[in-house]
XYZ file of C-alpha atoms in Angstrom:
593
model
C 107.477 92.445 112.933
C 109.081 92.747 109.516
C 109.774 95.218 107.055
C 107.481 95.379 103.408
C 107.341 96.924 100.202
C 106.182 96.901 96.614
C 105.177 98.389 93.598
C 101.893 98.741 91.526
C 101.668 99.880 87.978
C 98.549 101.432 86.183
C 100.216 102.531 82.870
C 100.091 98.620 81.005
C 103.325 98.115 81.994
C 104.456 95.148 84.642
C 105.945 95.804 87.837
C 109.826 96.414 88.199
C 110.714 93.455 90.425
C 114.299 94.282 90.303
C 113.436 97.414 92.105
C 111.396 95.925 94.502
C 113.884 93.444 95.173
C 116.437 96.238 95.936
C 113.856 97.645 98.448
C 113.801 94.338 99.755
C 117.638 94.434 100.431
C 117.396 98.004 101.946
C 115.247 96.036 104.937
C 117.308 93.167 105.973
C 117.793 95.120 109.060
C 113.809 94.879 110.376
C 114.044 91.494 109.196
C 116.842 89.002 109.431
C 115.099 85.702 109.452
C 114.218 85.105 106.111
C 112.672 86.866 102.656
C 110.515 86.838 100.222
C 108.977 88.480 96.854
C 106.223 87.686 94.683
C 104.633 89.537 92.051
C 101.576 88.835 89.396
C 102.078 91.209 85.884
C 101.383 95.195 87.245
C 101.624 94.303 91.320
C 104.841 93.187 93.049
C 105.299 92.530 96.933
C 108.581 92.007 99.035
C 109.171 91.156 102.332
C 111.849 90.607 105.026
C 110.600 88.593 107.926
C 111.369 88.876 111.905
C 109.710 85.664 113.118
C 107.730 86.465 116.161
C 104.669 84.493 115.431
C 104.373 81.121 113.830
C 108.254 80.660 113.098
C 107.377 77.855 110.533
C 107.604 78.150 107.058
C 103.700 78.782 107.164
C 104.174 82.332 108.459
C 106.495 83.257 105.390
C 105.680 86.652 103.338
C 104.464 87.963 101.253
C 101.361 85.299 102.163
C 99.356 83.993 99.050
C 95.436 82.921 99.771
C 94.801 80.976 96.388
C 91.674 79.714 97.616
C 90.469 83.043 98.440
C 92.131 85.215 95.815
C 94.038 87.376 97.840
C 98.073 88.033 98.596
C 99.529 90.481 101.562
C 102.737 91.838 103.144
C 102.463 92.555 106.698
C 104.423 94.246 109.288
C 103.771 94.397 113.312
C 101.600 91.981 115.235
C 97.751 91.414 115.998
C 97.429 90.652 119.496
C 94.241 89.367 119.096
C 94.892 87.071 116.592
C 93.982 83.819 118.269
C 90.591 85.162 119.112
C 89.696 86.405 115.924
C 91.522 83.242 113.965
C 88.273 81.366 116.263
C 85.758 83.676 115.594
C 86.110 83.404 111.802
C 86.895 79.477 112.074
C 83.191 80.184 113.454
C 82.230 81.244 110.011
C 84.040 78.426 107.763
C 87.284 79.490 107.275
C 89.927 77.006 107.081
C 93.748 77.991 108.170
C 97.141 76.738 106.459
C 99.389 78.165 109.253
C 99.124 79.593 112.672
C 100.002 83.158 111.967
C 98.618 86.745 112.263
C 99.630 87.391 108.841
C 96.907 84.874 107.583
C 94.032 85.922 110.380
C 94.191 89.826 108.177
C 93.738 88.326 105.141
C 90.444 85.646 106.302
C 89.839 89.478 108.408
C 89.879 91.634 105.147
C 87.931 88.657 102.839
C 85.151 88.742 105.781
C 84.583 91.739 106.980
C 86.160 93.727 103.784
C 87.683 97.401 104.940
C 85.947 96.967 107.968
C 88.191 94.241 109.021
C 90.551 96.903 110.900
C 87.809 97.546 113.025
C 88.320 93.866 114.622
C 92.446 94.685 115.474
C 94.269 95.329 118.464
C 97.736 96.171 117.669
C 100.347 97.476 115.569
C 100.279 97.194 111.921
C 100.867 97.623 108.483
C 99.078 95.677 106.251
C 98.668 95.465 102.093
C 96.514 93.332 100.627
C 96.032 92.512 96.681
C 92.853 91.238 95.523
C 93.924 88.731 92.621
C 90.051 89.140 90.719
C 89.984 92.647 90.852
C 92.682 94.093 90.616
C 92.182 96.123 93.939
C 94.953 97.156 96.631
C 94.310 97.798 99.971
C 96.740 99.712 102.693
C 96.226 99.947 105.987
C 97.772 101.671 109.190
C 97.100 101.325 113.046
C 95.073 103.924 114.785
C 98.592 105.555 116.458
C 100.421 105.224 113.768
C 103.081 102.475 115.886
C 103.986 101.076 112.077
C 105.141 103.087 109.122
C 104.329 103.279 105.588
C 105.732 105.674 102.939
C 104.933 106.266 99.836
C 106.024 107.580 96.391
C 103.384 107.993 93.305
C 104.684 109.076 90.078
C 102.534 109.070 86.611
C 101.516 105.210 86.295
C 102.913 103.879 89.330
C 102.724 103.449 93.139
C 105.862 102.145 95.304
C 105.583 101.790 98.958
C 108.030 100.640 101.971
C 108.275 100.051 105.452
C 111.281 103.383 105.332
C 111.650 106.625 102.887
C 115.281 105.058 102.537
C 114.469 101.624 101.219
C 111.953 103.915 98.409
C 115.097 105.677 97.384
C 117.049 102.430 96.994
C 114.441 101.622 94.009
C 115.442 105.018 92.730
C 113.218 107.289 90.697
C 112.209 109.239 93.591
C 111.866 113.403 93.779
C 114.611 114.273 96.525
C 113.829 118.338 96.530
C 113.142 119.428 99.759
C 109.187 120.545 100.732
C 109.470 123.670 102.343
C 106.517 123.276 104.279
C 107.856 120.231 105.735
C 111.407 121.611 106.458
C 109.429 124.088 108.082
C 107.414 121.827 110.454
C 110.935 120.248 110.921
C 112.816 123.322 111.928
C 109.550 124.606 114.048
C 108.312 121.609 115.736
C 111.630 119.541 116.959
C 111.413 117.649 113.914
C 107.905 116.518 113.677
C 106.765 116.255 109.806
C 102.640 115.192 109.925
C 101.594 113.134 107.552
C 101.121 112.961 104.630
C 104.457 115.220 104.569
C 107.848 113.973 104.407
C 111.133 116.060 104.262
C 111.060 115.084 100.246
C 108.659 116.234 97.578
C 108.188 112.818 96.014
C 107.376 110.636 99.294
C 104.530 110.761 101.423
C 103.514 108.472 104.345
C 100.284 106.706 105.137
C 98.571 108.817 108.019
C 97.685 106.602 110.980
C 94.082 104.997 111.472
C 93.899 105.047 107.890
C 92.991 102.431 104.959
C 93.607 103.619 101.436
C 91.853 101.767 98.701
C 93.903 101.668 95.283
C 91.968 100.560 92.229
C 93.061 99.029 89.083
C 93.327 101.808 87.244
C 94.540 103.842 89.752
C 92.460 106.211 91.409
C 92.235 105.891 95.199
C 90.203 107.189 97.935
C 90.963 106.870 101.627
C 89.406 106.956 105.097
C 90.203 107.564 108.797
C 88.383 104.702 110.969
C 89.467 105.355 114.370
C 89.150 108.528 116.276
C 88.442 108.939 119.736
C 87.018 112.222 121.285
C 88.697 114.166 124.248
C 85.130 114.739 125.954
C 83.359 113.564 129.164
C 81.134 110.743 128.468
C 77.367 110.406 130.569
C 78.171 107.388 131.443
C 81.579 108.175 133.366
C 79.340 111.112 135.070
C 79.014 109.692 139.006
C 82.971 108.641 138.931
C 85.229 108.970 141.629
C 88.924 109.615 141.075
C 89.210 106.057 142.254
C 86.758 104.892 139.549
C 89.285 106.212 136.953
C 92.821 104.621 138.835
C 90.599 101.167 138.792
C 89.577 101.324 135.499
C 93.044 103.105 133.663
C 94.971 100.248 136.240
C 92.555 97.386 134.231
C 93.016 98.553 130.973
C 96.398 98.866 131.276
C 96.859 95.682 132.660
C 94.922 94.256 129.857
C 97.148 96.031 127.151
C 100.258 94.450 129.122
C 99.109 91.240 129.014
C 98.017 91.509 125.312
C 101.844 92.444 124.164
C 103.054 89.090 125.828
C 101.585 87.212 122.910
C 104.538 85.337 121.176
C 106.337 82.601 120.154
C 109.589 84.096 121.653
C 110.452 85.582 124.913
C 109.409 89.263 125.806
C 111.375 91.475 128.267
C 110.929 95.199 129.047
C 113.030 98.450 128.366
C 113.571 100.137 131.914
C 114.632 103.562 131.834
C 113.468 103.778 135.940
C 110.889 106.139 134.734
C 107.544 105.622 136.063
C 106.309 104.078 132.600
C 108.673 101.587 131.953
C 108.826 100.452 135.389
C 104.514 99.969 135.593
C 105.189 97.329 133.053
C 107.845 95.443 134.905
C 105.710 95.743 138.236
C 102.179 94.805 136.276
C 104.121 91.730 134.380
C 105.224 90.869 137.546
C 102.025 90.565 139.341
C 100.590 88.702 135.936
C 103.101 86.100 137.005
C 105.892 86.824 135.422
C 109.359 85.753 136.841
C 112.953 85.997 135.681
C 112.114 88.774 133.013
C 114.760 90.052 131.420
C 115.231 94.173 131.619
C 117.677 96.335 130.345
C 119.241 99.773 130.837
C 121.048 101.847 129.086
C 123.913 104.801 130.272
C 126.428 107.225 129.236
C 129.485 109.364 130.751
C 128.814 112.393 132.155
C 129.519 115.192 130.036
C 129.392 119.046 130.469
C 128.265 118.368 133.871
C 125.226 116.570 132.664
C 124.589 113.375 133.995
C 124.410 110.111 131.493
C 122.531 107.357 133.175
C 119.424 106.821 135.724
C 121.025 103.692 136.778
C 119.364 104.235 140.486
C 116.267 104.421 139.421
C 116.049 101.453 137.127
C 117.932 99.263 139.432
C 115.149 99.433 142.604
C 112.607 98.320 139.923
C 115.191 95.135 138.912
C 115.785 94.620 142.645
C 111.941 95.141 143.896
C 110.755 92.822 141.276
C 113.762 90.673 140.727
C 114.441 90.522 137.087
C 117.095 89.706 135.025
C 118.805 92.732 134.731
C 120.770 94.230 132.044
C 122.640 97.336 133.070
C 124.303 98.548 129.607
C 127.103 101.579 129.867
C 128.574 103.456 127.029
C 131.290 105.646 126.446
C 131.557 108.757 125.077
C 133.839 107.304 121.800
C 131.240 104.727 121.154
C 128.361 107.355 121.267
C 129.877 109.368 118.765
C 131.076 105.759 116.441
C 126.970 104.679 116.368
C 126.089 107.941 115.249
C 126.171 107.299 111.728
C 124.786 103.934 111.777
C 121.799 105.632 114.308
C 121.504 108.374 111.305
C 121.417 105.920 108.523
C 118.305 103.464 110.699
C 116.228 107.135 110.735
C 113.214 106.722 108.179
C 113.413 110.836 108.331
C 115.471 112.567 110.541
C 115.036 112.680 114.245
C 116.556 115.417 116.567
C 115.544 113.896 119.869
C 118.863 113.694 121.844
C 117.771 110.018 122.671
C 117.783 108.472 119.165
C 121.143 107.280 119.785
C 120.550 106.163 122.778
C 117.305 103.740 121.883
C 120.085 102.433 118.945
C 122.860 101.710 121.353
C 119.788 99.918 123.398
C 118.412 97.767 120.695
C 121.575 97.024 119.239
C 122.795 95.307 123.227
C 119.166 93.968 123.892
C 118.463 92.372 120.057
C 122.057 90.023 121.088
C 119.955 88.297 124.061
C 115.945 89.222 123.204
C 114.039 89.708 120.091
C 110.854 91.397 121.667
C 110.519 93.521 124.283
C 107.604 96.023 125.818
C 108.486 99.894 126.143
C 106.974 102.656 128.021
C 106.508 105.187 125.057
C 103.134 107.627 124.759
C 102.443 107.512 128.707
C 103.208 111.295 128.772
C 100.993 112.046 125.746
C 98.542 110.490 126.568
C 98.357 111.266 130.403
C 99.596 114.729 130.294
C 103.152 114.209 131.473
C 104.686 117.114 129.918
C 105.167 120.790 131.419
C 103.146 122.309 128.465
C 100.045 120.780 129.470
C 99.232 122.577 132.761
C 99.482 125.716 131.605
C 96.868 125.379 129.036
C 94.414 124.264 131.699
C 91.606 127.054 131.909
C 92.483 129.575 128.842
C 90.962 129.473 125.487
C 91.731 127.910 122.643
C 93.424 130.627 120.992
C 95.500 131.629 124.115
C 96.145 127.930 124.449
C 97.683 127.630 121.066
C 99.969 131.052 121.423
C 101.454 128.850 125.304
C 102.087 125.747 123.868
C 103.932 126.945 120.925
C 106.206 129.296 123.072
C 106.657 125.825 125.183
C 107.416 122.906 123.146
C 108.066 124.829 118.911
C 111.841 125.171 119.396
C 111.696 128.535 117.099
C 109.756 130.949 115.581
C 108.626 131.710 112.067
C 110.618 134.766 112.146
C 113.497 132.864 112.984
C 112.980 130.226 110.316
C 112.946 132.787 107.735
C 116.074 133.760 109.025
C 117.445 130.432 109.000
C 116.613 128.974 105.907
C 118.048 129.859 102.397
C 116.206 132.273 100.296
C 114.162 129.596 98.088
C 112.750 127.765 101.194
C 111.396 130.704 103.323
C 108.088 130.778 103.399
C 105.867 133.812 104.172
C 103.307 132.098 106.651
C 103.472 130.097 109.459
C 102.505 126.968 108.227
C 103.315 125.034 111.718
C 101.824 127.272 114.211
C 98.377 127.485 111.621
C 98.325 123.375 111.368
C 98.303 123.634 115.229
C 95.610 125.982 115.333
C 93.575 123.843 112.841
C 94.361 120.478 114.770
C 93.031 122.119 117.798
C 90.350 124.449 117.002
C 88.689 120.798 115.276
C 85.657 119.456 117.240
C 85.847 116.542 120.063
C 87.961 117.919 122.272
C 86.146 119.608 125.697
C 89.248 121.536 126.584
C 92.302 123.338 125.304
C 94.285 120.540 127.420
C 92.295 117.962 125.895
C 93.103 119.821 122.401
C 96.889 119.453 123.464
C 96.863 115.569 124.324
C 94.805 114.722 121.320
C 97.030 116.984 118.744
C 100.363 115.143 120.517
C 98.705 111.764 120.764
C 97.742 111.891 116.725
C 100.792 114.062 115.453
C 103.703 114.286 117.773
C 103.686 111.134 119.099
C 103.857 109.371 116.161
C 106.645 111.337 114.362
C 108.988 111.539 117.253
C 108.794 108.904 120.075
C 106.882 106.393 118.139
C 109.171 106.400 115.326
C 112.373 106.584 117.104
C 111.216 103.335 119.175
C 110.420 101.865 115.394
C 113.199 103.062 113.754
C 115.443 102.195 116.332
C 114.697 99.315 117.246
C 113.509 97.497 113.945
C 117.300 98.605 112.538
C 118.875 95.640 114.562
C 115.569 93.173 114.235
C 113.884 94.018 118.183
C 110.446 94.174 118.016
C 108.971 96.955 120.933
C 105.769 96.936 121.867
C 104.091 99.892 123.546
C 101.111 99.081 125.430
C 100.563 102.913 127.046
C 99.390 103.094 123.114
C 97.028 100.412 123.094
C 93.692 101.794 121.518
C 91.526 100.948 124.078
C 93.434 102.629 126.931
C 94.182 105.707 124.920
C 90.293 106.207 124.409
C 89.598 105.564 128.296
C 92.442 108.389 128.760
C 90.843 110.324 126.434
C 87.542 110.415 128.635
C 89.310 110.864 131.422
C 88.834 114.600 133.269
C 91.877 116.701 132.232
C 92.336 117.522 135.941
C 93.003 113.776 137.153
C 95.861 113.567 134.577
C 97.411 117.124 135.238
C 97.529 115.964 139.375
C 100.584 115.749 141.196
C 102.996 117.270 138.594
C 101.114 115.258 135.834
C 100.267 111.806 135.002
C 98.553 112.340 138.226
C 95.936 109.096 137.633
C 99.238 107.476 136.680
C 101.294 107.761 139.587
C 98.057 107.114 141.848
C 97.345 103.505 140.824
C 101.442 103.702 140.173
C 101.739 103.552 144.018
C 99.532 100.547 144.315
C 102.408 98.866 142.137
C 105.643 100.258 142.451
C 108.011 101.774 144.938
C 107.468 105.250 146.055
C 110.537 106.729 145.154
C 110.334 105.953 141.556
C 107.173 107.802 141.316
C 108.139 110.867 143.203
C 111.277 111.459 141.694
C 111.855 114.465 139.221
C 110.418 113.984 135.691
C 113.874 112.499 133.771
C 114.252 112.089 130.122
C 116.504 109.192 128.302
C 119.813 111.833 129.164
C 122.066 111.667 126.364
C 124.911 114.543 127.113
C 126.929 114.208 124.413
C 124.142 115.228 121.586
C 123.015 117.984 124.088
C 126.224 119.534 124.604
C 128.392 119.723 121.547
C 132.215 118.888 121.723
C 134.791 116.574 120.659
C 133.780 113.891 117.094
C 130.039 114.566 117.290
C 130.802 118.300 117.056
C 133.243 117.357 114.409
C 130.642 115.383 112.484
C 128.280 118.184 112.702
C 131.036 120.871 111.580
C 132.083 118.459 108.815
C 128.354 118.177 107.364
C 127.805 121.582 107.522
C 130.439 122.952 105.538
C 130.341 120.037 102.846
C 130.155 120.945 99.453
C 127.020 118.602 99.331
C 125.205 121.509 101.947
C 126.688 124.476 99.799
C 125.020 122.972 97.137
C 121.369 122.700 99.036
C 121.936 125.547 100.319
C 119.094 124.671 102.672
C 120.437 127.017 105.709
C 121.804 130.919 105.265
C 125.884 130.979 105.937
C 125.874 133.379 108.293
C 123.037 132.333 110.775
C 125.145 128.502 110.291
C 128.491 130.253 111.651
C 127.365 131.764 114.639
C 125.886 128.713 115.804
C 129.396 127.178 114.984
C 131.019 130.143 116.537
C 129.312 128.699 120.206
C 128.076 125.472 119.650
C 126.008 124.714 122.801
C 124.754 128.643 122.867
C 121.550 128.326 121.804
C 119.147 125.611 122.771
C 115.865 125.264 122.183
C 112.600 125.338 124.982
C 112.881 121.195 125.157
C 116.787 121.653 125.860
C 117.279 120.655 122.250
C 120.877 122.010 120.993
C 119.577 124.115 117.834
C 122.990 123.542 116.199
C 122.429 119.615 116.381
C 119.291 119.937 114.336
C 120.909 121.752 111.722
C 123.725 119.414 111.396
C 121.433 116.170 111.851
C 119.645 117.105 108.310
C 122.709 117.555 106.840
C 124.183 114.071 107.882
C 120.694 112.399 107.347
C 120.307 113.695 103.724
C 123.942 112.956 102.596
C 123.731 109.666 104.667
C 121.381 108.978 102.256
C 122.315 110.294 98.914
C 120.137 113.098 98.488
């Protein structure tokens, strides 16, 4: 796990190494152990390493193939590397080191594009073919890794965060109002290609983009699964599916325990997080190391599931990390939580991962996290009530469930050269899942979450998050293989028993009962949700800068009623609609913009 970037130039010039070197510096954070640039007249790489895999010199970045012609930056891990390092060993290849890193680039000079096809995990990869000029990108199929991007006339920059690009400089920082309307709609989410800026996009997941010498590009999705029933799943029983979701996701466990390093496990005392503990403990695992996280009570809202995660540490005896923090040193990470966001993330549990990875990176370096279960096994309240209406109607329910306003209301929000006529958010939905390959309108929900949501909220916090003190998490609920088993899977075995119904079936096989039967929790977080003391002085404080007069990005008077009753309005998720608001506003001045 590490953090990349570079430039490429097409105008006859030769790449600005001093600005790829300041990138470089802007990602110390998701990589500690060591650095590295290298560059060849128009194409420059940079790279900050977290040594995971092969902690030699060997491993170093950004890798150079001289034999083969070919240099790469990487970021994430292949957790079939050892197999595939054999199979192509089968076809002559000689290795230099005992990394991933070098497995993609034998991969990519074997198989060409196709060489993503062979993967299981989580990466980021760009590769530079020394003979031809040619650059090739390319992101996992759920979009786990990020990669953002900013083209201007005669040149390409990319990075591992939208911050490190603006540390090179040069980079548009208007605000899109389509995007700032996706943020404002859909509890922050921003699909790709989209970013909050005009000048940076990202790399949308399951894709490889091909950059030529000259310039001109052309790129292609290679992985995506349909959401129907498949003949030869016709004669299964509901136990057929627990058996076979129970394998795979052993399977994807026992993948993300390929390392060099220890792994432990993030245990919230969900049932998610605590199916890894119990399945790594039946693969033989002892003394893992676990860790909690909690906070004060505040506005009568409880801070911590500390019950919960402690019958998992005590069932399966782990070494367990219970982690508490106060209300003062919520409020004192907030701007370093704000500064680690790649775009800005409203989720009242940003912090909270931050606070986490900060504690666990002093004691582990990798660790395995429970992330996409509910996406991609219908864990979330919108999904039942979807189940037997039509598409249309389906679209109209899970808007009024999970977008935390309306168009009308963003127009009424936003300052008078963002608003927008349409509803550019509630149409993308529509598009997304009107599309062929899904059976169902709650098959069109999980695969529009699983391919958009997903990966601009939960996937990216755990990234963002965690990568900002040098953790690497691994989320096996998102390995590729499960999620198109899941995907197959009858919409009615997942929406069971309150949801995740398949889930909590082979769940009881595993773990205690009263884990899975408790009431759906999320990672609490009171003092983002309810509004008082520093963080509601922070939030004040940005909005009324002179930097936000300027931007003018929100209408005064819709701003000063929210600040007349700070935790008055809240949005369907429980989101405090005054928080979002004043999150953009600290995330774009945190920044510079």
């Amino acid at each position: 796990m590490c953090g990349l970037s570079g430039e490429i130039r097409f105008d006859g010039s030769l790449a600005d190494t001093t600005a790829v070197a300041r990138m470089v510096e802007a990602l110390v954070p998701r990589g500690p152990d060591g650095q590295g640039q290298w560059s060849a007249g128009r194409v420059a790489f940079g790279h900050r390493r977290l040594s995971v895999i092969d902690l030699s010199p060997s491993g170093s970045q950004p890798m150079v193939d001289s034999e083969l012609g070919l240099e790469a930056v990487f970021n994430g891990c292949i957790y079939d590397y050892k197999e595939l390092r054999a199979e192509l060993e089968g076809h002559g290849y000689r290795f230099f080191s005992t990394s991933d890193t070098e497995v993609l680039l034998k991969g990519y000079h074997h198989w060409g594009v196709d060489f993503v096809d062979h993967l299981h995990g989580m990466f980021v990869v760009v590769i530079h073919e020394r003979d031809t000029g040619r650059v090739v990108m390319a992101r996992d199929r759920l979009g786990i890794k990020p990669l953002y991007l900013a083209e201007t006339p005669g040149r390409l920059r990319f990075a591992s965060s939208l911050p490190a690009l603006l540390r090179a400089g040069d980079v548009d920082t208007s605000i899109d109002p389509v995007a700032l309307h996706h943020y404002l709609t859909w509890h922050a989410v921003v699909p790709a290609p989209r970013t909050l800026l005009n000048g940076v996009r990202k790399l949308p997941p399951a894709t490889v983009r091909v950059v030529e010498a000259d310039g001109t590009s052309r790129e292609h999705r290679y992985w995506e699964p349909t959401y129907e029933r498949r003949p030869e799943h016709e004669r299964w029983s509901a136990r057929d599916w627990e058996d076979a979701i129970e394998e795979a996701l052993r399977v994807a466990v026992r993948r993300r325990l390929v390392s060099d390093i220890p792994v432990g496990v993030l245990l919230s005392g969900g049932l998610d997080s605590s199916l890894i503990v119990g399945l790594l403990a039946q693969e033989g695992q002892t003394g893992l190391a676990t860790y909690s996280i909690g906070f004060e009570t505040v506005g009568g809202h409880a801070g911590d599931e500390f019950r919960y995660s402690d019958v998992i540490a005590e069932r399966f005896d782990t070494d367990h990390h219970r982690i508490r923090v106060s209300s003062d040193e919520l409020a004192a990470a907030l701007g370093h939580a704000i500064g680690a966001m790649a775009e800005p993330m409203v989720s009242h549990d940003v912090v909270a991962f931050d606070l986490l990875s900060e504690r666990v990176s002093q004691t582990i370096r990798v660790v395995q996290s429970g992330q996409g279960a509910d996406e991609v096994f219908a864990g979330y309240h919108w999904y039942p009530p979807l189940a037997d209406v039509d598409r249309e109607e389906a679209v109209e329910r899970y808007a009024r469930a999970f977008f935390d306003r309306g168009s009308e209301d963003v127009r009424a929000l936003v300052g008078e050269r963002y608003a927008l006529d349409g509803d550019p958010s509630l149409e993308f939905v529509r598009d997304h899942m009107s599309r062929a390959g899904a059976q169902t309108a709650v098959d069109a929900a999980l695969r529009l979450d699983s391919e958009v949501m997903l990966v601009d909220d939960p996937v990216k916090r755990v990234d963002n998050m965690s990568m900002a003190w040098g953790l690497e998490a691994r989320v096996p609920f998102l390995d590729h293989d499960l999620v198109e088993l899941a995907a197959a899977c009858p919409p009615e075995l997942k929406l069971a028993d309150g949801g995740k119904g398949v889930l909590k079936a082979l769940g009881r096989r595993i773990i205690p009962p009263e884990v899975i039967d408790r009431p759906k929790g999320y990672f609490p977080v009171p003092a983002i949700t309810h509004l008082e003391g520093k963080v509601l002085g922070l939030v004040k404080d940005a909005l009324s800068s002179e930097a936000a007069r300027e931007r003018a990005l929100f209408r005064p008077e819709y701003v000063s009623r929210l600040l007349d009753d700070p935790n008055g309005e809240l949005t369907p998720l429980r989101g405090n609609k005054l928080w979002q608001l004043g999150l953009l506003e600290l995330w774009l001045q945190s920044h510079g913009v």
